[in-house]
Amino acid sequence: MTPDVAAATGYDLERVRRDFPILSEEVHGRPVAYLDNAASAQKPLAVLDAMDRIHRTGYSNIHRAVHEFAQRATDAYETARRRMAAFLGADSHEEVVFLRGATEALNLVASCLGRHVLRAGDEVLLTGMEHHSNIVPWQMACEAAGARVVAAPVTERGELDLDAFRGLLGDRTRIVSVVHVSNTMGTVNPVAEIARLARERGAFVCVDGAQAAPHRPIRVDELGCDFYAVSGHKMYGPSGIGVLWGRRRLLEAIPPYQGGGDMIRSVRFSGTTYADPPAKFEAGTPHITGPAGLAAAADYLEDLGFDAVAAHEEALRALAEELLLQIPGVRILGTAPGKAAVVSFLVDGVHPHDLGTILDHEGVAVRAGHHCTQPLMERFGVPATTRASFGLYNTRAEVERLAAGVRTAIGVFRG
Ligand code: PLP
C-alpha cells in the first residue's frame, strides 16, 4: 500500500505489527520476515489475551457443571459461537459447529452428508486445485458408498475451467465441494456461481474456506452454499479450532459425526437419542479456550477492515510478483486475475526445498513443497513450488528481502 492509500484507509502498519509480539523475533541473527501465512498465521495479542483470560479467570469444562467457573467458560464459548455466526453471515449461531479446523469440518461433511445422500453410482464433483483435505475425505466417503470423485480441470492460468465444470455437473452429481481460495495459487473461485449451477442440478454444495476467511468477508447467506469450512489458525486465531457452518435443516438431517458426551439427549443401552445441532456434532471436551481466541481474531480482522487488509496484501503481492519476475529463470504458478496474496514460484536450477532453506538463513520464512495439492502439482508437471503468502502485518521491505534471497540462492546454485 502506498502511503496515500494507507492514509485513506487508516491502515497503520506499524501499529498492526506491534500487535504481534512474535514479529520482533530474530531468526539466524536477522529479523524474521514471516511469509508463510497460508500455512498458519501469527496471533495478535488480542487473541492470546482472550484465551489467557479464560485460563486465568474462569476455566473449567463447559456445558456440564453448575459452578461459576463452568458458567464463565461456557459463556465465553457460546458468546464466541454467536460472534462467529455474525462473522460468517449465518442466520443463527445454531448453524455454527466448533471443530478442530477446516480438515475436521470437511471430514464431517464428507462422512455425514456422504452417509446421508451418497449411493452407488453417484458422483462428488471437486476441482483440480483442491487441498488434500477436500479430496481424501470425499474419496473415503465415495469408497464407502460405491460412488466416485470427479475433478473439474484447472486452466493454464490456474483458474477453474468453468465450462468443463458445467459439463461434468450431471444427473449423478450429488455433492459439489470446492475451495474458495486456492492455498497454492491464490485463485479465488466464483463460489456463488458454482453454488448456483450445482443447486440447479439438485446437488449439495460444500466450500473449503480455509484460505478465504483471513482475507475477505464471508457471507454464507449470499454464497448459496450448504456448508462452509473455516480454519482458525489461518485467520490469526488459535490452532486446533475451526468452524463448520451448515444449513440448519441439513445439520438436523445428517447423522452425527462422533459419539460421546455432550452430543446426546438421552443414552440407554437400548438406544441413544441425539442433541440438536450444533451440540450433536461436538462430542467430547472441545477446545475450551479456542473459540474465544477465534472470536477475538474475527474482531481484530473486522476492526482493521477487510478492504484495508485486502489493499495492503494486494500491494505486497503485486510487488512480490514484479520483483520475482525481474529475476531470470523465475516462473509464477497461478496468474488468475484477482488472486489472493499467495505467490507460488519456480526458479530454474534451484529446488524449492533448497531455496526455502537458503531463505530461512536470510530470516525469510516461506513454504516449499506440494502444499497438500499433489493433483495440482501433477497438472502443472512440477513436484513442488516455493510459496510466499502474505498477511496483514507484512511489509514491502520483507518482500524485497524475499527477492534478494532468491538472487542469493541462484548465486549459490547456478554459480
Ligand atoms: N483447505 C485449504 C485450502 C488449506 O490451505 C488448508 C490448510 O493448509 C486446509 C484446508 C486445512 O485446514 P486446517 O489446518 O484448519 O485443518
GROMACS .gro file of C-alpha atoms and ligand atoms in nm:
model
  431
    1MET     CA    1   0.000   0.000   0.000
    2THR     CA    2   0.138   0.343  -0.085
    3PRO     CA    3   0.141   0.598   0.199
    4ASP     CA    4  -0.157   0.772   0.030
    5VAL     CA    5  -0.365   0.458   0.030
    6ALA     CA    6  -0.258   0.388   0.389
    7ALA     CA    7  -0.373   0.736   0.490
    8ALA     CA    8  -0.702   0.696   0.306
    9THR     CA    9  -0.781   0.359   0.464
   10GLY     CA   10  -0.633   0.445   0.804
   11TYR     CA   11  -0.412   0.135   0.785
   12ASP     CA   12  -0.138   0.179   1.039
   13LEU     CA   13   0.111  -0.096   0.960
   14GLU     CA   14   0.348  -0.011   1.245
   15ARG     CA   15   0.067  -0.034   1.496
   16VAL     CA   16  -0.050  -0.360   1.343
   17ARG     CA   17   0.299  -0.505   1.376
   18ARG     CA   18   0.317  -0.405   1.742
   19ASP     CA   19   0.008  -0.620   1.799
   20PHE     CA   20   0.210  -0.930   1.703
   21PRO     CA   21   0.493  -0.976   1.953
   22ILE     CA   22   0.648  -1.266   1.762
   23LEU     CA   23   0.735  -1.036   1.472
   24SER     CA   24   1.017  -0.881   1.676
   25GLU     CA   25   1.191  -1.220   1.698
   26GLU     CA   26   1.515  -1.281   1.513
   27VAL     CA   27   1.589  -1.589   1.303
   28HIS     CA   28   1.954  -1.675   1.229
   29GLY     CA   29   2.051  -1.330   1.351
   30ARG     CA   30   1.803  -1.143   1.128
   31PRO     CA   31   1.459  -1.002   1.195
   32VAL     CA   32   1.206  -1.261   1.089
   33ALA     CA   33   1.018  -1.198   0.765
   34TYR     CA   34   0.725  -1.432   0.808
   35LEU     CA   35   0.584  -1.510   0.463
   36ASP     CA   36   0.420  -1.844   0.541
   37ASN     CA   37   0.079  -1.712   0.641
   38ALA     CA   38  -0.116  -1.954   0.422
   39ALA     CA   39   0.025  -2.239   0.633
   40SER     CA   40  -0.052  -2.068   0.963
   41ALA     CA   41  -0.071  -1.701   1.057
   42GLN     CA   42   0.074  -1.539   1.370
   43LYS     CA   43  -0.153  -1.431   1.653
   44PRO     CA   44  -0.219  -1.077   1.777
   45LEU     CA   45  -0.210  -1.001   2.149
   46ALA     CA   46  -0.590  -0.975   2.148
   47VAL     CA   47  -0.614  -1.344   2.058
   48LEU     CA   48  -0.352  -1.452   2.312
   49ASP     CA   49  -0.521  -1.240   2.580
   50ALA     CA   50  -0.869  -1.375   2.507
   51MET     CA   51  -0.754  -1.731   2.571
   52ASP     CA   52  -0.529  -1.638   2.860
   53ARG     CA   53  -0.816  -1.455   3.031
   54ILE     CA   54  -1.023  -1.773   3.044
   55HIS     CA   55  -0.732  -1.971   3.189
   56ARG     CA   56  -0.675  -1.701   3.449
   57THR     CA   57  -1.030  -1.608   3.545
   58GLY     CA   58  -1.284  -1.873   3.458
   59TYR     CA   59  -1.159  -2.202   3.327
   60SER     CA   60  -1.344  -2.531   3.358
   61ASN     CA   61  -1.511  -2.786   3.136
   62ILE     CA   62  -1.808  -2.634   2.955
   63HIS     CA   63  -2.183  -2.706   2.944
   64ARG     CA   64  -2.192  -2.966   3.220
   65ALA     CA   65  -2.139  -2.820   3.565
   66VAL     CA   66  -2.342  -2.567   3.763
   67HIS     CA   67  -2.045  -2.399   3.931
   68GLU     CA   68  -1.930  -2.049   3.844
   69PHE     CA   69  -1.611  -2.136   3.656
   70ALA     CA   70  -1.804  -2.372   3.427
   71GLN     CA   71  -2.056  -2.094   3.375
   72ARG     CA   72  -1.788  -1.843   3.278
   73ALA     CA   73  -1.614  -2.084   3.041
   74THR     CA   74  -1.946  -2.183   2.884
   75ASP     CA   75  -2.045  -1.817   2.840
   76ALA     CA   76  -1.716  -1.743   2.664
   77TYR     CA   77  -1.760  -2.046   2.437
   78GLU     CA   78  -2.121  -1.969   2.345
   79THR     CA   79  -2.056  -1.596   2.303
   80ALA     CA   80  -1.784  -1.690   2.055
   81ARG     CA   81  -2.031  -1.907   1.866
   82ARG     CA   82  -2.261  -1.606   1.824
   83ARG     CA   83  -1.964  -1.394   1.716
   84MET     CA   84  -1.862  -1.645   1.450
   85ALA     CA   85  -2.220  -1.668   1.323
   86ALA     CA   86  -2.214  -1.291   1.269
   87PHE     CA   87  -1.865  -1.309   1.113
   88LEU     CA   88  -1.986  -1.564   0.858
   89GLY     CA   89  -2.325  -1.407   0.788
   90ALA     CA   90  -2.510  -1.710   0.930
   91ASP     CA   91  -2.879  -1.692   1.018
   92SER     CA   92  -2.826  -1.847   1.357
   93HIS     CA   93  -2.549  -1.942   1.600
   94GLU     CA   94  -2.702  -2.288   1.597
   95GLU     CA   95  -2.558  -2.331   1.248
   96VAL     CA   96  -2.202  -2.287   1.379
   97VAL     CA   97  -2.019  -2.605   1.480
   98PHE     CA   98  -1.680  -2.574   1.650
   99LEU     CA   99  -1.430  -2.834   1.533
  100ARG     CA  100  -1.052  -2.877   1.520
  101GLY     CA  101  -1.011  -2.696   1.189
  102ALA     CA  102  -1.107  -2.698   0.824
  103THR     CA  103  -0.984  -3.055   0.783
  104GLU     CA  104  -1.217  -3.186   1.051
  105ALA     CA  105  -1.503  -2.975   0.912
  106LEU     CA  106  -1.458  -3.122   0.565
  107ASN     CA  107  -1.427  -3.474   0.706
  108LEU     CA  108  -1.751  -3.421   0.895
  109VAL     CA  109  -1.937  -3.311   0.582
  110ALA     CA  110  -1.794  -3.591   0.367
  111SER     CA  111  -1.867  -3.852   0.629
  112CYS     CA  112  -2.212  -3.739   0.749
  113LEU     CA  113  -2.357  -3.587   0.431
  114GLY     CA  114  -2.195  -3.874   0.242
  115ARG     CA  115  -2.376  -4.133   0.457
  116HIS     CA  116  -2.698  -3.936   0.420
  117VAL     CA  117  -2.706  -3.891   0.041
  118LEU     CA  118  -2.438  -4.087  -0.147
  119ARG     CA  119  -2.542  -4.410  -0.317
  120ALA     CA  120  -2.370  -4.645  -0.563
  121GLY     CA  121  -2.305  -4.473  -0.896
  122ASP     CA  122  -2.329  -4.118  -0.754
  123GLU     CA  123  -2.059  -3.858  -0.810
  124VAL     CA  124  -1.891  -3.593  -0.597
  125LEU     CA  125  -1.757  -3.309  -0.810
  126LEU     CA  126  -1.442  -3.127  -0.694
  127THR     CA  127  -1.190  -2.905  -0.873
  128GLY     CA  128  -0.833  -2.983  -0.972
  129MET     CA  129  -0.698  -2.727  -0.723
  130GLU     CA  130  -0.830  -2.880  -0.402
  131HIS     CA  131  -0.625  -2.920  -0.086
  132HIS     CA  132  -0.592  -3.284   0.017
  133SER     CA  133  -0.839  -3.204   0.298
  134ASN     CA  134  -1.106  -3.158   0.035
  135ILE     CA  135  -1.011  -3.466  -0.166
  136VAL     CA  136  -0.928  -3.754   0.065
  137PRO     CA  137  -1.241  -3.734   0.285
  138TRP     CA  138  -1.455  -3.749  -0.031
  139GLN     CA  139  -1.259  -4.045  -0.163
  140MET     CA  140  -1.326  -4.222   0.167
  141ALA     CA  141  -1.697  -4.135   0.158
  142CYS     CA  142  -1.727  -4.243  -0.205
  143GLU     CA  143  -1.549  -4.569  -0.136
  144ALA     CA  144  -1.797  -4.648   0.140
  145ALA     CA  145  -2.096  -4.568  -0.084
  146GLY     CA  146  -1.974  -4.706  -0.416
  147ALA     CA  147  -1.973  -4.351  -0.554
  148ARG     CA  148  -1.686  -4.173  -0.729
  149VAL     CA  149  -1.491  -3.849  -0.714
  150VAL     CA  150  -1.469  -3.637  -1.029
  151ALA     CA  151  -1.245  -3.328  -1.060
  152ALA     CA  152  -1.305  -3.032  -1.291
  153PRO     CA  153  -0.985  -2.920  -1.465
  154VAL     CA  154  -0.776  -2.611  -1.396
  155THR     CA  155  -0.664  -2.380  -1.677
  156GLU     CA  156  -0.305  -2.278  -1.752
  157ARG     CA  157  -0.354  -1.957  -1.551
  158GLY     CA  158  -0.472  -2.160  -1.254
  159GLU     CA  159  -0.844  -2.087  -1.283
  160LEU     CA  160  -1.128  -2.335  -1.266
  161ASP     CA  161  -1.237  -2.425  -1.618
  162LEU     CA  162  -1.600  -2.329  -1.565
  163ASP     CA  163  -1.720  -2.471  -1.898
  164ALA     CA  164  -1.567  -2.807  -1.816
  165PHE     CA  165  -1.717  -2.782  -1.465
  166ARG     CA  166  -2.062  -2.725  -1.618
  167GLY     CA  167  -2.009  -3.025  -1.845
  168LEU     CA  168  -1.917  -3.250  -1.552
  169LEU     CA  169  -2.213  -3.141  -1.345
  170GLY     CA  170  -2.464  -3.411  -1.428
  171ASP     CA  171  -2.757  -3.614  -1.301
  172ARG     CA  172  -2.522  -3.828  -1.095
  173THR     CA  173  -2.362  -3.532  -0.918
  174ARG     CA  174  -2.494  -3.538  -0.562
  175ILE     CA  175  -2.236  -3.313  -0.398
  176VAL     CA  176  -2.005  -3.036  -0.519
  177SER     CA  177  -1.717  -2.940  -0.292
  178VAL     CA  178  -1.480  -2.658  -0.390
  179VAL     CA  179  -1.206  -2.448  -0.242
  180HIS     CA  180  -1.293  -2.077  -0.213
  181VAL     CA  181  -0.932  -1.953  -0.236
  182SER     CA  182  -0.653  -2.184  -0.355
  183ASN     CA  183  -0.378  -2.222  -0.096
  184THR     CA  184  -0.121  -2.290  -0.367
  185MET     CA  185  -0.205  -2.026  -0.629
  186GLY     CA  186  -0.431  -1.775  -0.457
  187THR     CA  187  -0.701  -1.823  -0.721
  188VAL     CA  188  -1.039  -1.703  -0.597
  189ASN     CA  189  -1.312  -1.933  -0.721
  190PRO     CA  190  -1.653  -1.794  -0.825
  191VAL     CA  191  -1.823  -1.978  -0.541
  192ALA     CA  192  -2.164  -1.811  -0.573
  193GLU     CA  193  -2.179  -1.904  -0.943
  194ILE     CA  194  -2.059  -2.259  -0.872
  195ALA     CA  195  -2.322  -2.294  -0.598
  196ARG     CA  196  -2.595  -2.164  -0.827
  197LEU     CA  197  -2.504  -2.413  -1.102
  198ALA     CA  198  -2.482  -2.701  -0.855
  199ARG     CA  199  -2.811  -2.623  -0.686
  200GLU     CA  200  -2.987  -2.601  -1.023
  201ARG     CA  201  -2.886  -2.965  -1.060
  202GLY     CA  202  -3.003  -3.050  -0.711
  203ALA     CA  203  -2.651  -3.106  -0.576
  204PHE     CA  204  -2.539  -3.008  -0.225
  205VAL     CA  205  -2.257  -2.753  -0.208
  206CYS     CA  206  -1.968  -2.753   0.038
  207VAL     CA  207  -1.699  -2.483   0.038
  208ASP     CA  208  -1.348  -2.505   0.181
  209GLY     CA  209  -1.298  -2.151   0.309
  210ALA     CA  210  -0.969  -2.210   0.494
  211GLN     CA  211  -0.781  -1.954   0.284
  212ALA     CA  212  -1.069  -1.715   0.226
  213ALA     CA  213  -1.167  -1.620   0.581
  214PRO     CA  214  -0.835  -1.438   0.658
  215HIS     CA  215  -0.869  -1.214   0.354
  216ARG     CA  216  -1.230  -1.136   0.266
  217PRO     CA  217  -1.568  -1.101   0.433
  218ILE     CA  218  -1.759  -1.429   0.414
  219ARG     CA  219  -2.138  -1.409   0.376
  220VAL     CA  220  -2.271  -1.763   0.367
  221ASP     CA  221  -2.619  -1.618   0.321
  222GLU     CA  222  -2.506  -1.471  -0.012
  223LEU     CA  223  -2.284  -1.756  -0.136
  224GLY     CA  224  -2.572  -2.003  -0.165
  225CYS     CA  225  -2.370  -2.298  -0.036
  226ASP     CA  226  -2.487  -2.559   0.217
  227PHE     CA  227  -2.167  -2.598   0.420
  228TYR     CA  228  -1.866  -2.370   0.470
  229ALA     CA  229  -1.541  -2.472   0.646
  230VAL     CA  230  -1.315  -2.222   0.825
  231SER     CA  231  -0.975  -2.271   0.983
  232GLY     CA  232  -0.893  -2.068   1.297
  233HIS     CA  233  -0.516  -2.068   1.279
  234LYS     CA  234  -0.506  -1.925   0.928
  235MET     CA  235  -0.717  -1.624   1.023
  236TYR     CA  236  -0.486  -1.515   1.307
  237GLY     CA  237  -0.677  -1.727   1.559
  238PRO     CA  238  -0.559  -2.026   1.762
  239SER     CA  239  -0.470  -2.363   1.615
  240GLY     CA  240  -0.693  -2.659   1.694
  241ILE     CA  241  -1.013  -2.466   1.637
  242GLY     CA  242  -1.223  -2.413   1.327
  243VAL     CA  243  -1.582  -2.369   1.226
  244LEU     CA  244  -1.819  -2.563   1.014
  245TRP     CA  245  -2.120  -2.359   0.912
  246GLY     CA  246  -2.409  -2.569   0.784
  247ARG     CA  247  -2.770  -2.502   0.693
  248ARG     CA  248  -2.980  -2.583   0.992
  249ARG     CA  249  -3.215  -2.828   0.818
  250LEU     CA  250  -2.915  -3.021   0.685
  251LEU     CA  251  -2.739  -3.029   1.021
  252GLU     CA  252  -3.063  -3.170   1.159
  253ALA     CA  253  -3.097  -3.426   0.881
  254ILE     CA  254  -2.748  -3.573   0.862
  255PRO     CA  255  -2.624  -3.829   1.117
  256PRO     CA  256  -2.378  -3.728   1.390
  257TYR     CA  257  -2.004  -3.746   1.329
  258GLN     CA  258  -1.867  -3.887   1.654
  259GLY     CA  259  -2.044  -4.024   1.960
  260GLY     CA  260  -1.973  -3.934   2.321
  261GLY     CA  261  -2.051  -3.681   2.589
  262ASP     CA  262  -2.236  -3.358   2.512
  263MET     CA  263  -2.386  -3.474   2.182
  264ILE     CA  264  -2.674  -3.673   2.331
  265ARG     CA  265  -3.023  -3.609   2.461
  266SER     CA  266  -3.051  -3.945   2.637
  267VAL     CA  267  -2.850  -4.265   2.645
  268ARG     CA  268  -2.982  -4.611   2.725
  269PHE     CA  269  -2.838  -4.948   2.636
  270SER     CA  270  -3.148  -4.993   2.425
  271GLY     CA  271  -3.061  -4.684   2.220
  272THR     CA  272  -2.949  -4.319   2.219
  273THR     CA  273  -3.117  -4.001   2.107
  274TYR     CA  274  -2.905  -3.712   1.991
  275ALA     CA  275  -2.890  -3.347   2.092
  276ASP     CA  276  -2.991  -3.078   1.845
  277PRO     CA  277  -2.719  -2.919   1.631
  278PRO     CA  278  -2.463  -2.785   1.691
  279ALA     CA  279  -2.414  -2.995   2.008
  280LYS     CA  280  -2.492  -3.308   1.805
  281PHE     CA  281  -2.157  -3.260   1.628
  282GLU     CA  282  -1.945  -3.159   1.927
  283ALA     CA  283  -1.883  -3.486   2.109
  284GLY     CA  284  -1.637  -3.479   2.398
  285THR     CA  285  -1.447  -3.195   2.561
  286PRO     CA  286  -1.378  -2.933   2.293
  287HIS     CA  287  -1.101  -2.674   2.264
  288ILE     CA  288  -1.241  -2.475   2.556
  289THR     CA  289  -1.048  -2.152   2.506
  290GLY     CA  290  -1.012  -2.173   2.127
  291PRO     CA  291  -1.346  -2.020   2.028
  292ALA     CA  292  -1.281  -1.709   2.240
  293GLY     CA  293  -0.943  -1.670   2.067
  294LEU     CA  294  -1.108  -1.719   1.729
  295ALA     CA  295  -1.376  -1.461   1.808
  296ALA     CA  296  -1.100  -1.217   1.907
  297ALA     CA  297  -0.932  -1.282   1.571
  298ALA     CA  298  -1.263  -1.210   1.395
  299ASP     CA  299  -1.289  -0.883   1.589
  300TYR     CA  300  -0.930  -0.799   1.502
  301LEU     CA  301  -0.983  -0.854   1.129
  302GLU     CA  302  -1.309  -0.661   1.118
  303ASP     CA  303  -1.169  -0.374   1.325
  304LEU     CA  304  -0.884  -0.335   1.077
  305GLY     CA  305  -1.134  -0.367   0.794
  306PHE     CA  306  -1.122  -0.624   0.517
  307ASP     CA  307  -1.092  -0.355   0.250
  308ALA     CA  308  -0.781  -0.210   0.412
  309VAL     CA  309  -0.630  -0.554   0.472
  310ALA     CA  310  -0.701  -0.661   0.114
  311ALA     CA  311  -0.550  -0.341  -0.030
  312HIS     CA  312  -0.237  -0.388   0.181
  313GLU     CA  313  -0.193  -0.754   0.087
  314GLU     CA  314  -0.264  -0.688  -0.279
  315ALA     CA  315   0.013  -0.426  -0.288
  316LEU     CA  316   0.255  -0.680  -0.139
  317ARG     CA  317   0.152  -0.948  -0.387
  318ALA     CA  318   0.195  -0.714  -0.682
  319LEU     CA  319   0.538  -0.604  -0.559
  320ALA     CA  320   0.647  -0.963  -0.498
  321GLU     CA  321   0.546  -1.073  -0.847
  322GLU     CA  322   0.710  -0.768  -1.004
  323LEU     CA  323   1.041  -0.824  -0.821
  324LEU     CA  324   1.045  -1.200  -0.873
  325LEU     CA  325   0.971  -1.175  -1.244
  326GLN     CA  326   1.270  -0.940  -1.285
  327ILE     CA  327   1.490  -1.237  -1.190
  328PRO     CA  328   1.585  -1.454  -1.490
  329GLY     CA  329   1.451  -1.810  -1.464
  330VAL     CA  330   1.164  -1.734  -1.226
  331ARG     CA  331   0.817  -1.855  -1.318
  332ILE     CA  332   0.496  -1.797  -1.122
  333LEU     CA  333   0.241  -2.073  -1.093
  334GLY     CA  334  -0.110  -1.930  -1.080
  335THR     CA  335  -0.176  -1.599  -1.251
  336ALA     CA  336  -0.552  -1.569  -1.222
  337PRO     CA  337  -0.682  -1.212  -1.215
  338GLY     CA  338  -0.799  -1.101  -0.871
  339LYS     CA  339  -0.595  -1.369  -0.695
  340ALA     CA  340  -0.524  -1.353  -0.323
  341ALA     CA  341  -0.181  -1.265  -0.183
  342VAL     CA  342  -0.022  -1.604  -0.244
  343VAL     CA  343   0.276  -1.632  -0.478
  344SER     CA  344   0.392  -1.980  -0.578
  345PHE     CA  345   0.701  -1.980  -0.793
  346LEU     CA  346   0.970  -2.192  -0.952
  347VAL     CA  347   1.332  -2.096  -1.005
  348ASP     CA  348   1.530  -2.266  -1.282
  349GLY     CA  349   1.813  -2.473  -1.139
  350VAL     CA  350   1.713  -2.430  -0.773
  351HIS     CA  351   1.499  -2.689  -0.597
  352PRO     CA  352   1.220  -2.534  -0.385
  353HIS     CA  353   1.348  -2.707  -0.069
  354ASP     CA  354   1.699  -2.568  -0.121
  355LEU     CA  355   1.554  -2.227  -0.189
  356GLY     CA  356   1.341  -2.250   0.125
  357THR     CA  357   1.649  -2.339   0.330
  358ILE     CA  358   1.856  -2.051   0.194
  359LEU     CA  359   1.571  -1.808   0.251
  360ASP     CA  360   1.540  -1.933   0.608
  361HIS     CA  361   1.906  -1.849   0.664
  362GLU     CA  362   1.822  -1.498   0.547
  363GLY     CA  363   1.542  -1.488   0.805
  364VAL     CA  364   1.270  -1.524   0.541
  365ALA     CA  365   1.010  -1.793   0.618
  366VAL     CA  366   0.839  -1.941   0.311
  367ARG     CA  367   0.688  -2.280   0.234
  368ALA     CA  368   0.842  -2.526  -0.012
  369GLY     CA  369   0.664  -2.840  -0.124
  370HIS     CA  370   0.342  -2.958  -0.284
  371HIS     CA  371   0.129  -2.760  -0.036
  372CYS     CA  372  -0.105  -3.060   0.007
  373THR     CA  373  -0.219  -3.016  -0.354
  374GLN     CA  374  -0.046  -3.305  -0.529
  375PRO     CA  375  -0.307  -3.333  -0.810
  376LEU     CA  376  -0.248  -2.964  -0.889
  377MET     CA  377   0.130  -3.018  -0.896
  378GLU     CA  378   0.072  -3.309  -1.134
  379ARG     CA  379  -0.148  -3.085  -1.353
  380PHE     CA  380   0.143  -2.843  -1.392
  381GLY     CA  381   0.406  -3.117  -1.416
  382VAL     CA  382   0.606  -2.998  -1.114
  383PRO     CA  383   0.680  -3.182  -0.788
  384ALA     CA  384   0.687  -2.872  -0.571
  385THR     CA  385   0.696  -2.492  -0.563
  386THR     CA  386   0.821  -2.225  -0.328
  387ARG     CA  387   0.530  -2.028  -0.184
  388ALA     CA  388   0.532  -1.685  -0.026
  389SER     CA  389   0.197  -1.596   0.130
  390PHE     CA  390   0.137  -1.250   0.268
  391GLY     CA  391  -0.055  -1.139   0.571
  392LEU     CA  392  -0.183  -0.816   0.716
  393TYR     CA  393   0.144  -0.744   0.902
  394ASN     CA  394   0.394  -0.797   0.620
  395THR     CA  395   0.600  -0.511   0.480
  396ARG     CA  396   0.744  -0.406   0.146
  397ALA     CA  397   1.092  -0.446   0.295
  398GLU     CA  398   1.013  -0.811   0.367
  399VAL     CA  399   0.909  -0.863   0.005
  400GLU     CA  400   1.237  -0.705  -0.105
  401ARG     CA  401   1.425  -0.944   0.125
  402LEU     CA  402   1.242  -1.235  -0.039
  403ALA     CA  403   1.356  -1.127  -0.384
  404ALA     CA  404   1.712  -1.065  -0.262
  405GLY     CA  405   1.715  -1.412  -0.103
  406VAL     CA  406   1.609  -1.570  -0.432
  407ARG     CA  407   1.900  -1.394  -0.605
  408THR     CA  408   2.137  -1.521  -0.336
  409ALA     CA  409   2.012  -1.879  -0.385
  410ILE     CA  410   2.058  -1.852  -0.761
  411GLY     CA  411   2.415  -1.735  -0.700
  412VAL     CA  412   2.481  -2.040  -0.482
  413PHE     CA  413   2.324  -2.298  -0.714
  414ARG     CA  414   2.391  -2.158  -1.058
  415GLY     CA  415   2.727  -2.011  -0.968
  416PLP     N1  416  -0.802  -2.624   0.293
  416PLP     C1  417  -0.708  -2.541   0.250
  416PLP     C2  418  -0.726  -2.469   0.121
  416PLP     C3  419  -0.591  -2.522   0.325
  416PLP     O1  420  -0.497  -2.437   0.283
  416PLP     C4  421  -0.577  -2.593   0.448
  416PLP     C5  422  -0.452  -2.582   0.526
  416PLP     O2  423  -0.346  -2.563   0.473
  416PLP     C6  424  -0.680  -2.678   0.489
  416PLP     C7  425  -0.791  -2.691   0.409
  416PLP     C8  426  -0.672  -2.749   0.620
  416PLP     O3  427  -0.702  -2.660   0.724
  416PLP     P1  428  -0.678  -2.696   0.877
  416PLP     O4  429  -0.532  -2.676   0.902
  416PLP     O5  430  -0.764  -2.598   0.951
  416PLP     O6  431  -0.722  -2.834   0.901
   0.00000   0.00000   0.00000
